[in-house]
Amino acid sequence: EALETVFGMRGGTPPQRFLVGLAVLSLLSDASEGSPLLCVIDDAQWMDRASAQVLGFVARRLLAESVALVFGSRQRAQDLIGLPELEVTGLRAVDAHALLNAVTHVRIDQHIRNRFVAETRGNPLALLELPRELAVVRSAGGFGLAEADTLPGRIEQSFLARIEGLPEQTRLLLLVAAAEPTGDPSLVWRAAEHLGVMPESVLASGTDGLLEFDVRVIFRHPLVRSAVYRSAKEEDRRAVHLALAEVTDAEADPDRRAWHLASATTGPDESVAAELERCAGRAQARGGLAAAAAFLQRSVALTVDTAQRAERALAAADAGLRAGDIEAARQFADIADSDAQNEFQRVRAQLVRGHITFAAGFNNEAPLMLLTAAQRLEPFDMDLARETYLIAW
């Protein structure tokens, strides 16, 4: 029941994270009864906080079950600390040279090869991708590499150069796929056709191995997705999000459709802002505090009426605080205070600030702020004033 509520498959009270963790542990344990179960969570540094907390909870409690969880992460994640670690380093020099020789088809001076292997530190992806675009004259002595950004940045630039060499319709298809995170092939094609992209012409020219269509739309590497999306023109991104909104089922996936509409909007739009607010309510009903905060923050940006913006900013600040994003909570509490049209809105902004101050560890300041807020709340909401007095105490 907890998992069905979290994933929006049934209604009910948002379950506590501890209960969700136990539910996932039970689910994996049941699934492993027939045969051992391996769960691979790649790019764990990009997990949302709630998922990381739940999976970390499960990983620490796998004792007798035939279940293995393997996390691949670029850095140590706070919620995975304490789990056994294996640092994966680069290839040995001899293997790195063998891989580099396999993908370079021009003669390169041995000193340059040595410098290339040293700069990439044996990173296999770098050894596979960077030689495609790195001119020999730029790599002479390794100085060309020294001019570049971090290794992920250099790899992304390599992908970007390949993207720029593709036909316009192919680049547009890549942008649609980059903006649609579920990887649904039929949805991507419908949106692409909505923009005039013909499957026959794109498939005929190919995507240079950067994108493939299978059960899911798969990018060669997550850095390809980010390179495609970041390099696109703003008007192209808006057009793609609008096309995706128009082909997304409003009944089956209203939240995704609203998010695409918001990304396609150029200025304040009350209808989209109101839809995002409803999305936030659905997310909170599933216990998705971070998602609710994201919906509300975008809703604030699209709201026209000042009083309504203050209300939504208060909700965004509260959701951000409960999701653990103190800085965002503080920012939206400030917006609510500056947009407040009456004393009740101003005192609620102060109340949120009191909670933020306590969450930030300023325990000497927080009680007085909450006490003041409680006193100012009395004329408007006695129940909330009483609750605030108790919290201050």
Coordinates of C-alpha atoms in Angstrom, one line a residue:
E1 CA 0.0 0.0 0.0
A2 CA 2.9 2.4 0.8
L3 CA 4.5 1.9 -2.6
E4 CA 1.2 2.1 -4.5
T5 CA 0.5 5.4 -2.7
V6 CA 4.0 6.7 -3.5
F7 CA 3.7 5.8 -7.2
G8 CA 0.2 7.3 -7.5
M9 CA -1.5 3.9 -8.1
R10 CA -3.9 4.5 -5.2
G11 CA -5.1 7.2 -2.9
G12 CA -4.2 7.5 0.8
T13 CA -2.1 9.3 3.3
P14 CA 1.5 9.9 2.2
P15 CA 3.5 7.2 3.9
Q16 CA 6.5 7.9 6.0
R17 CA 9.9 7.4 4.4
F18 CA 10.8 4.6 6.9
L19 CA 7.7 2.7 5.8
V20 CA 8.5 3.2 2.1
G21 CA 12.0 1.8 2.8
L22 CA 10.6 -1.3 4.5
A23 CA 8.2 -1.7 1.6
V24 CA 11.0 -1.7 -1.0
L25 CA 13.1 -4.1 1.2
S26 CA 10.1 -6.5 1.4
L27 CA 9.5 -6.2 -2.4
L28 CA 13.1 -7.0 -3.3
S29 CA 13.2 -9.8 -0.8
D30 CA 10.1 -11.3 -2.2
A31 CA 11.5 -11.0 -5.8
S32 CA 14.7 -12.8 -4.8
E33 CA 13.0 -15.9 -3.5
G34 CA 12.9 -17.6 -6.9
S35 CA 16.4 -16.6 -8.0
P36 CA 19.1 -14.1 -6.9
L37 CA 18.4 -10.5 -7.7
L38 CA 20.9 -7.9 -8.8
C39 CA 19.9 -4.2 -8.9
V40 CA 22.3 -1.8 -10.6
I41 CA 21.8 1.9 -9.9
D42 CA 24.1 3.8 -12.3
D43 CA 24.9 7.5 -12.1
A44 CA 23.7 7.5 -8.5
Q45 CA 24.9 11.1 -8.1
W46 CA 21.8 12.1 -10.1
M47 CA 19.3 10.3 -7.9
D48 CA 16.7 12.5 -6.2
R49 CA 17.2 12.7 -2.5
A50 CA 14.1 10.6 -1.5
S51 CA 15.2 7.7 -3.8
A52 CA 18.7 7.8 -2.5
Q53 CA 17.5 7.7 1.1
V54 CA 15.2 4.8 0.5
L55 CA 17.8 2.7 -1.5
G56 CA 20.5 3.5 1.1
F57 CA 18.1 2.3 3.8
V58 CA 17.5 -0.9 1.9
A59 CA 21.2 -1.5 1.1
R60 CA 22.1 -1.4 4.8
R61 CA 19.6 -4.0 5.7
L62 CA 20.3 -6.7 3.1
L63 CA 21.5 -9.5 5.3
A64 CA 20.3 -13.0 4.5
E65 CA 18.4 -12.0 1.2
S66 CA 19.8 -13.1 -2.2
V67 CA 19.8 -9.5 -3.3
A68 CA 22.8 -7.3 -4.3
L69 CA 22.6 -3.5 -4.9
V70 CA 25.4 -1.9 -6.9
F71 CA 25.6 1.9 -7.1
G72 CA 27.8 3.6 -9.7
S73 CA 28.5 7.1 -8.6
R74 CA 30.9 9.9 -9.6
Q75 CA 31.3 10.9 -6.0
R76 CA 30.4 9.6 -2.5
A77 CA 26.7 10.2 -2.0
Q78 CA 25.7 11.4 1.5
D79 CA 22.8 8.9 1.7
L80 CA 25.1 6.0 0.8
I81 CA 27.8 6.6 3.3
G82 CA 28.7 3.4 5.3
L83 CA 28.2 1.0 2.4
P84 CA 31.2 -1.1 1.2
E85 CA 33.1 0.8 -1.5
L86 CA 35.2 -0.1 -4.5
E87 CA 37.0 2.7 -6.2
V88 CA 37.1 2.2 -10.0
T89 CA 40.3 3.8 -11.3
G90 CA 41.3 4.3 -14.9
L91 CA 42.8 1.7 -17.1
R92 CA 46.5 0.7 -16.7
A93 CA 48.8 2.5 -19.1
V94 CA 49.3 -0.5 -21.3
D95 CA 45.5 -1.1 -21.6
A96 CA 44.8 2.6 -22.2
H97 CA 47.3 2.6 -25.0
A98 CA 45.7 -0.5 -26.5
L99 CA 42.2 1.1 -26.4
L100 CA 43.6 4.4 -27.9
N101 CA 45.3 2.5 -30.7
A102 CA 42.0 0.7 -31.5
V103 CA 40.1 3.9 -32.0
T104 CA 42.6 6.1 -33.7
H105 CA 43.2 5.5 -37.4
V106 CA 45.9 8.1 -38.1
R107 CA 49.5 8.0 -37.1
I108 CA 50.1 10.0 -33.9
D109 CA 53.5 10.6 -32.3
Q110 CA 54.2 8.3 -29.3
H111 CA 54.9 11.3 -27.1
I112 CA 51.5 12.7 -27.9
R113 CA 49.8 9.3 -27.2
N114 CA 51.6 9.2 -23.8
R115 CA 50.4 12.7 -23.0
F116 CA 46.8 11.8 -24.1
V117 CA 46.7 8.7 -21.8
A118 CA 48.2 10.7 -18.9
E119 CA 45.6 13.5 -19.4
T120 CA 42.6 11.2 -19.6
R121 CA 43.9 9.1 -16.6
G122 CA 42.9 6.0 -18.4
N123 CA 39.2 7.0 -18.5
P124 CA 37.8 4.6 -21.1
L125 CA 35.0 6.9 -22.3
A126 CA 37.5 9.7 -22.8
L127 CA 39.8 7.4 -24.7
L128 CA 36.9 6.3 -27.0
E129 CA 35.3 9.7 -27.6
L130 CA 38.0 12.5 -27.5
P131 CA 40.2 11.2 -30.4
R132 CA 37.2 11.6 -32.7
E133 CA 37.4 15.4 -32.5
L134 CA 40.9 16.2 -31.2
A135 CA 43.1 17.5 -34.0
V136 CA 46.7 16.3 -33.9
V137 CA 48.1 19.8 -34.1
R138 CA 46.1 20.8 -31.0
S139 CA 47.2 17.8 -29.1
A140 CA 50.9 18.3 -29.8
G141 CA 52.7 18.0 -26.6
G142 CA 49.4 17.7 -24.7
F143 CA 49.0 21.5 -24.6
G144 CA 45.6 21.3 -26.4
L145 CA 44.3 19.1 -23.6
A146 CA 45.5 21.5 -21.0
E147 CA 43.4 24.3 -22.5
A148 CA 40.2 22.3 -22.1
D149 CA 37.9 22.1 -19.2
T150 CA 37.4 19.2 -16.8
L151 CA 37.3 15.7 -18.2
P152 CA 33.4 15.5 -18.3
G153 CA 33.4 18.9 -19.9
R154 CA 35.9 17.8 -22.6
I155 CA 33.8 14.7 -23.3
E156 CA 30.7 16.8 -23.6
Q157 CA 32.4 19.1 -26.0
S158 CA 33.4 16.1 -28.1
F159 CA 29.8 15.0 -28.2
L160 CA 28.7 18.6 -29.1
A161 CA 31.0 18.7 -32.1
R162 CA 29.4 15.5 -33.4
I163 CA 25.9 16.8 -32.8
E164 CA 26.7 20.0 -34.7
G165 CA 27.7 17.9 -37.8
L166 CA 24.2 16.2 -38.0
P167 CA 21.4 17.3 -40.3
E168 CA 18.9 19.8 -38.8
Q169 CA 16.0 17.2 -38.5
T170 CA 18.3 14.8 -36.7
R171 CA 19.4 17.5 -34.2
L172 CA 15.7 18.3 -33.6
L173 CA 14.9 14.6 -33.0
L174 CA 17.8 14.5 -30.5
L175 CA 16.4 17.6 -28.7
V176 CA 13.0 16.0 -28.4
A177 CA 14.5 12.9 -26.9
A178 CA 16.6 15.0 -24.5
A179 CA 13.6 16.9 -23.3
E180 CA 11.5 13.8 -22.7
P181 CA 12.9 12.0 -19.7
T182 CA 10.8 8.9 -19.7
G183 CA 12.4 7.5 -22.9
D184 CA 9.1 6.5 -24.5
P185 CA 9.9 5.9 -28.2
S186 CA 6.3 6.4 -29.4
L187 CA 5.9 9.7 -27.5
V188 CA 9.3 11.0 -28.9
W189 CA 8.3 10.1 -32.5
R190 CA 4.8 11.7 -32.1
A191 CA 6.3 14.9 -30.8
A192 CA 9.0 14.9 -33.5
E193 CA 6.4 14.4 -36.3
H194 CA 4.4 17.2 -34.7
L195 CA 7.5 19.4 -35.4
G196 CA 7.8 18.2 -39.0
V197 CA 10.5 15.6 -38.4
M198 CA 10.1 12.7 -40.8
P199 CA 11.3 9.3 -39.4
E200 CA 12.3 8.0 -42.8
S201 CA 14.8 10.9 -43.5
V202 CA 16.3 10.8 -40.0
L203 CA 16.7 7.0 -39.9
A204 CA 18.2 7.1 -43.4
S205 CA 20.9 9.6 -42.3
G206 CA 21.5 8.0 -38.9
T207 CA 22.4 9.7 -35.6
D208 CA 26.2 8.9 -35.6
G209 CA 25.6 6.4 -32.8
L210 CA 24.5 9.1 -30.3
L211 CA 20.9 7.9 -30.0
E212 CA 19.1 4.6 -30.5
F213 CA 15.5 3.5 -30.4
D214 CA 14.7 0.2 -28.7
V215 CA 12.2 -0.6 -26.0
R216 CA 13.4 2.8 -24.6
V217 CA 15.1 5.8 -26.3
I218 CA 18.7 5.5 -25.2
F219 CA 21.5 8.1 -25.5
R220 CA 25.0 6.9 -25.9
H221 CA 25.9 8.6 -22.6
P222 CA 24.1 11.0 -20.3
L223 CA 26.5 13.7 -21.3
V224 CA 25.0 13.5 -24.9
R225 CA 21.6 14.4 -23.5
S226 CA 23.0 17.4 -21.6
A227 CA 25.0 18.6 -24.6
V228 CA 22.0 18.4 -26.9
Y229 CA 19.7 20.3 -24.5
R230 CA 22.2 22.9 -23.4
S231 CA 23.4 23.7 -26.9
A232 CA 19.8 24.2 -28.4
K233 CA 18.3 27.6 -29.0
E234 CA 15.8 28.8 -26.4
E235 CA 13.0 29.0 -29.0
D236 CA 13.8 25.4 -30.1
R237 CA 13.6 24.1 -26.6
R238 CA 10.2 25.8 -26.0
A239 CA 8.8 24.5 -29.3
V240 CA 9.9 20.9 -28.3
H241 CA 8.4 21.1 -24.9
L242 CA 5.1 22.4 -26.4
A243 CA 5.0 19.5 -28.9
L244 CA 5.7 17.1 -26.1
A245 CA 2.9 18.7 -24.0
E246 CA 0.4 18.3 -26.9
V247 CA 1.2 14.6 -27.4
T248 CA 1.2 13.7 -23.7
D249 CA -2.1 12.3 -22.4
A250 CA -3.6 14.8 -20.0
E251 CA -5.5 12.0 -18.2
A252 CA -2.7 9.4 -17.9
D253 CA 0.2 11.8 -17.2
P254 CA -1.1 15.3 -16.2
D255 CA 2.1 16.2 -14.2
R256 CA 4.5 15.5 -17.1
R257 CA 2.2 17.5 -19.5
A258 CA 2.0 20.4 -17.1
W259 CA 5.8 20.5 -16.7
H260 CA 6.3 20.5 -20.5
L261 CA 3.7 23.3 -20.8
A262 CA 5.6 25.3 -18.1
S263 CA 8.9 24.8 -20.0
A264 CA 7.2 26.0 -23.2
T265 CA 5.8 29.2 -21.6
T266 CA 7.6 32.4 -22.3
G267 CA 6.0 34.6 -19.6
P268 CA 3.4 34.5 -16.8
D269 CA 0.5 32.2 -17.5
E270 CA -2.2 31.7 -14.8
S271 CA -3.7 28.6 -16.3
V272 CA -0.3 26.8 -16.4
A273 CA 0.6 28.1 -12.9
A274 CA -2.7 26.7 -11.5
E275 CA -2.1 23.4 -13.2
L276 CA 1.4 23.2 -11.6
E277 CA -0.2 23.9 -8.2
R278 CA -2.6 21.0 -8.7
C279 CA 0.5 18.8 -9.7
A280 CA 2.1 19.8 -6.5
G281 CA -0.9 18.7 -4.5
R282 CA -0.8 15.3 -6.3
A283 CA 2.9 15.0 -5.6
Q284 CA 2.4 15.8 -1.9
A285 CA -0.3 13.2 -1.7
R286 CA 2.3 10.6 -2.9
G287 CA 4.9 11.9 -0.4
G288 CA 6.9 13.5 -3.2
L289 CA 8.1 16.6 -1.3
A290 CA 10.9 17.5 -3.7
A291 CA 8.6 17.2 -6.7
A292 CA 5.9 19.3 -5.0
A293 CA 8.5 22.0 -4.3
A294 CA 9.7 22.0 -7.9
F295 CA 6.1 22.3 -9.2
L296 CA 5.3 25.2 -6.8
Q297 CA 8.5 27.0 -7.5
R298 CA 7.8 27.0 -11.2
S299 CA 4.2 28.0 -10.5
V300 CA 5.4 31.1 -8.6
A301 CA 7.4 32.2 -11.6
L302 CA 4.3 32.0 -13.9
T303 CA 1.8 33.6 -11.5
V304 CA 0.4 37.1 -12.5
D305 CA -1.6 38.1 -9.4
T306 CA 0.6 39.4 -6.6
A307 CA -1.5 38.0 -3.8
Q308 CA -1.7 34.6 -5.4
R309 CA 2.0 34.6 -6.0
A310 CA 2.6 35.2 -2.3
E311 CA 0.3 32.3 -1.4
R312 CA 2.2 30.0 -3.8
A313 CA 5.5 31.3 -2.6
L314 CA 4.5 30.4 0.9
A315 CA 3.6 26.9 -0.2
A316 CA 6.8 26.6 -2.2
A317 CA 8.9 27.7 0.8
D318 CA 7.1 25.1 3.1
A319 CA 7.5 22.3 0.5
G320 CA 11.2 23.2 0.0
L321 CA 11.8 23.2 3.7
R322 CA 10.2 19.8 4.2
A323 CA 12.2 18.5 1.2
G324 CA 15.4 19.6 2.9
D325 CA 16.3 22.4 0.5
I326 CA 16.8 25.2 3.0
E327 CA 18.2 27.8 0.6
A328 CA 15.3 27.5 -1.8
A329 CA 12.9 27.6 1.2
R330 CA 14.5 30.9 2.4
Q331 CA 14.4 32.4 -1.1
F332 CA 10.6 31.7 -1.5
A333 CA 9.8 32.9 2.0
D334 CA 11.5 36.2 1.0
I335 CA 9.3 36.3 -2.2
A336 CA 6.2 35.6 -0.1
D337 CA 7.1 38.4 2.3
S338 CA 7.8 41.0 -0.4
D339 CA 4.6 40.1 -2.3
A340 CA 2.3 39.8 0.8
Q341 CA -0.9 41.8 0.5
N342 CA -2.0 41.5 4.0
E343 CA -0.8 40.9 7.6
F344 CA -1.8 37.2 7.6
Q345 CA 0.5 36.5 4.6
R346 CA 3.3 38.5 6.2
V347 CA 3.1 36.6 9.5
R348 CA 3.0 33.2 7.7
A349 CA 6.2 34.2 5.9
Q350 CA 7.8 34.9 9.3
L351 CA 6.5 31.6 10.5
V352 CA 8.3 29.8 7.7
R353 CA 11.4 31.8 8.3
G354 CA 11.3 30.6 11.9
H355 CA 11.2 27.0 10.8
I356 CA 14.0 27.6 8.3
T357 CA 16.1 29.2 11.0
F358 CA 15.7 26.2 13.3
A359 CA 16.4 23.7 10.4
A360 CA 19.6 25.7 9.6
G361 CA 20.8 25.1 13.2
F362 CA 20.3 28.6 14.6
N363 CA 18.6 27.2 17.7
N364 CA 19.1 30.4 19.8
E365 CA 17.2 32.6 17.3
A366 CA 14.4 30.2 16.1
P367 CA 12.3 30.1 19.3
L368 CA 12.0 33.8 19.6
M369 CA 11.0 34.1 15.9
L370 CA 8.4 31.4 16.3
L371 CA 7.1 33.0 19.5
T372 CA 6.7 36.3 17.7
A373 CA 5.0 34.6 14.8
A374 CA 2.6 32.8 17.2
Q375 CA 1.6 36.1 18.9
R376 CA 0.9 37.7 15.5
L377 CA -1.1 34.7 14.3
E378 CA -3.7 34.9 17.2
P379 CA -6.1 37.3 15.4
F380 CA -6.1 35.2 12.2
D381 CA -5.8 31.5 13.1
M382 CA -5.9 30.4 16.8
D383 CA -5.2 26.8 16.0
L384 CA -2.0 27.6 14.0
A385 CA -1.0 30.1 16.8
R386 CA -1.4 27.4 19.4
E387 CA 0.7 24.9 17.4
T388 CA 3.4 27.6 16.8
Y389 CA 3.5 28.4 20.6
L390 CA 4.0 24.7 21.3
I391 CA 6.8 24.4 18.7
A392 CA 8.5 27.5 20.1
W393 CA 8.3 26.1 23.6

